């Protein structure tokens, strides 16, 4: 029975290690490499960029609509007179027209389309910043999960050693059977926690691969790790910086200006419009007699809608309401930015305090575990002391790890909420966005970042944060690689050949 218990504990440990960290050759990937890869390959960002093409097409349409138009027409008419006389004729005409005055309607449409293009470009830039934040979070999530696996693995190892020790003491008659059973249970529980931690690590890696748009089975070796970078900007300065640099607010401003242009376009229907036109025409009568004629016409047409039963007035009211909504959206987004920035800032400071307070706790927990184990080996301690000390040590280490990566994630969130833009290296990576194999024929290249008129964002955050400094790391390319490890595991399970 003793051998059976020992074998059961060893089997649990072997199963936990079976699904542990991958042993295949992994591609090294730093945090900066991951950001550059995502900016160059992310599918969601590619979709957002297509909105720029839509905005360009809308601008082109607005300009064409206010330009020269040439139309042609052909008619075939048959007229039956009272005298039973039938007249049939065919006419062909070509007309060139050009609007010279639209009461400001055409100009408002062009201005609105130009603002729409600027808003689309800013939306792409903001999507890049959000993608960068998502990659940073996913990268740190994976790092935290990997270190959690290490803690859980160490816990399993210690429980395994303790189980072996207790089994030997029980065999020598110095420990009770209950101690062996309790040790086996704790080993089993620790193995379960290890399995969960390993699964979380794989899930986080899958999330990161999805942002990078690389082979979903690509083994990755994350080479960057947490390093404490103190954030010395006070919250009011962060909020002020966000109000001046968040591209969301600039987009809202453009939408407000578009709504103003829509009001101008609606009011233009109250005024006249003038169109110049000219063109030749040909007519041919073939019944009751045959004759042909041709002429050239030219002139100006003045159109003025004096009465439309209140339709134009209703359109103006609708446009004014849309303008008011756009103004409220601008105010609401300012409020949301203020709230989200404050939340991220407070969370960052809270994580920083936890980081400073949990370091000593780990050392004390290690010392407590050592004392409890030595006392138990000397026959003076209890099994419960070992279990409590080990649990306290694992908790202290996990709390420290959590504080580290919470601080890193919230710091990145604060910088994103402030609207701090991409570095030069990241802009270069974004400009090299490559198409997938199916899109090779229509390779997309991102436009240069625009500077909104009268609302130029800060390019230099020197003196505000270290996060604004340029990084010199070169972008690395992760090569796709397929893995058939799962098929081998399935075969081994079928054959019953599970080994450590």
XYZ file of C-alpha atoms in Angstrom, residues 146-332:
187
model
C 4.991 31.685 -17.222
C 6.323 32.814 -13.852
C 3.163 31.519 -12.200
C 3.921 28.143 -13.765
C 7.395 28.318 -12.221
C 5.918 28.978 -8.778
C 3.366 26.212 -9.145
C 6.051 23.819 -10.387
C 8.269 24.608 -7.415
C 5.317 23.998 -5.108
C 4.712 20.603 -6.713
C 8.404 19.750 -6.395
C 8.433 20.642 -2.718
C 5.279 18.666 -2.011
C 6.778 15.744 -3.915
C 9.946 15.913 -1.827
C 7.877 16.222 1.319
C 5.700 13.283 0.283
C 8.800 11.160 -0.281
C 10.200 12.206 3.084
C 6.954 11.454 4.927
C 6.653 8.090 3.210
C 10.148 7.177 4.363
C 9.428 8.299 7.926
C 6.185 6.324 7.880
C 8.067 3.252 6.683
C 10.497 3.741 9.583
C 7.540 3.970 11.973
C 8.138 7.579 13.059
C 5.117 9.108 11.281
C 1.460 8.201 11.172
C -0.426 7.024 8.114
C -2.560 10.174 8.232
C 0.529 12.282 7.453
C 1.207 10.271 4.288
C -2.411 10.623 3.147
C -2.477 14.360 3.846
C 0.810 14.857 1.997
C -0.544 12.929 -1.002
C -3.676 15.101 -1.076
C -1.653 18.318 -0.985
C 0.556 17.024 -3.783
C -2.526 16.283 -5.863
C -3.954 19.757 -5.234
C -0.651 21.386 -6.147
C -0.553 19.376 -9.381
C -4.042 20.646 -10.248
C -2.922 24.252 -9.756
C 0.093 23.595 -11.944
C -2.088 22.219 -14.728
C -4.305 25.315 -14.598
C -1.294 27.649 -14.662
C 0.184 25.839 -17.660
C -3.104 26.086 -19.501
C -3.322 29.838 -18.756
C 0.152 30.269 -20.183
C -0.810 28.541 -23.432
C -4.021 30.577 -23.693
C -2.106 33.821 -23.215
C 0.435 32.788 -25.841
C -2.429 32.051 -28.235
C -3.822 35.536 -27.633
C -0.434 37.086 -28.332
C -0.006 35.079 -31.549
C -3.412 36.286 -32.673
C -2.386 39.935 -32.287
C 0.869 39.245 -34.144
C -0.954 37.279 -36.865
C 1.726 34.573 -36.948
C 1.353 30.814 -37.190
C -0.960 29.863 -34.326
C 1.241 26.883 -33.450
C 4.465 28.926 -33.467
C 6.505 28.275 -30.284
C 7.544 31.602 -28.760
C 10.301 32.411 -26.297
C 9.497 35.737 -24.640
C 12.844 37.387 -23.943
C 11.717 40.653 -22.319
C 10.772 40.727 -18.668
C 9.475 43.190 -16.147
C 11.755 46.052 -15.199
C 10.572 48.781 -12.858
C 10.355 52.139 -14.640
C 9.153 54.844 -12.293
C 6.327 57.033 -13.632
C 6.876 60.597 -12.426
C 4.020 62.503 -14.092
C 1.225 63.714 -11.841
C -2.355 62.937 -12.793
C -3.394 66.501 -13.698
C -0.522 66.748 -16.167
C -1.575 63.419 -17.693
C -5.149 64.618 -18.171
C -4.018 67.919 -19.698
C -1.741 66.040 -22.091
C -4.614 63.724 -23.070
C -6.922 66.649 -23.861
C -4.299 68.012 -26.253
C -3.194 64.749 -27.860
C -5.964 62.145 -27.856
C -6.841 61.483 -31.467
C -10.351 60.485 -30.401
C -11.018 64.108 -29.443
C -9.601 65.392 -32.726
C -11.877 62.982 -34.572
C -14.842 64.290 -32.571
C -13.826 67.827 -33.497
C -13.756 66.900 -37.188
C -17.187 65.296 -36.889
C -18.507 68.474 -35.291
C -17.122 70.507 -38.189
C -18.696 68.046 -40.622
C -22.044 68.623 -38.918
C -21.571 72.383 -39.371
C -20.968 71.791 -43.073
C -24.119 69.689 -43.260
C -26.079 72.683 -41.938
C -24.551 74.888 -44.635
C -25.428 72.333 -47.295
C -29.020 72.123 -46.053
C -29.416 75.922 -45.948
C -28.039 76.156 -49.493
C -31.374 74.817 -50.748
C -32.900 78.156 -49.715
C -30.703 79.923 -52.284
C -30.309 79.788 -56.057
C -28.007 77.680 -58.157
C -26.527 78.582 -61.561
C -25.346 76.064 -64.134
C -23.709 76.713 -67.496
C -24.491 74.274 -70.318
C -23.628 73.903 -73.982
C -23.709 71.207 -76.646
C -24.718 70.148 -80.164
C -27.851 68.222 -81.152
C -28.992 66.415 -84.287
C -32.518 65.522 -85.442
C -33.725 63.349 -88.289
C -37.332 63.083 -89.490
C -38.118 60.009 -91.565
C -41.950 60.082 -91.752
C -43.950 61.473 -93.564
C -40.874 62.942 -95.224
C -37.145 62.696 -94.720
C -35.205 65.660 -93.375
C -32.251 66.344 -91.098
C -31.271 69.269 -88.942
C -28.521 70.160 -86.476
C -27.875 72.995 -84.034
C -25.732 74.095 -81.130
C -27.193 75.412 -77.894
C -25.513 77.253 -75.026
C -26.868 79.025 -71.994
C -27.109 79.438 -68.255
C -29.783 77.970 -66.025
C -30.871 79.677 -62.805
C -32.749 77.448 -60.368
C -34.412 78.726 -57.222
C -36.851 76.717 -55.139
C -39.308 79.283 -53.769
C -41.639 76.827 -52.049
C -41.053 73.194 -50.998
C -43.711 72.908 -48.304
C -41.128 73.183 -45.482
C -38.859 70.355 -46.657
C -35.667 72.438 -46.610
C -36.507 73.840 -43.184
C -36.908 70.302 -41.830
C -33.534 69.287 -43.318
C -31.866 72.270 -41.635
C -33.411 71.339 -38.273
C -32.190 67.765 -38.664
C -28.668 68.961 -39.476
C -28.681 71.324 -36.481
C -29.727 68.495 -34.187
C -26.905 66.315 -35.558
C -24.501 69.191 -34.876
C -25.678 69.405 -31.269
C -25.242 65.635 -30.887
C -21.691 65.877 -32.276
C -20.902 68.582 -29.722
C -22.292 66.459 -26.894
C -20.257 63.465 -28.102
C -17.119 65.591 -27.898
C -17.963 66.558 -24.321
C -18.872 62.960 -23.416
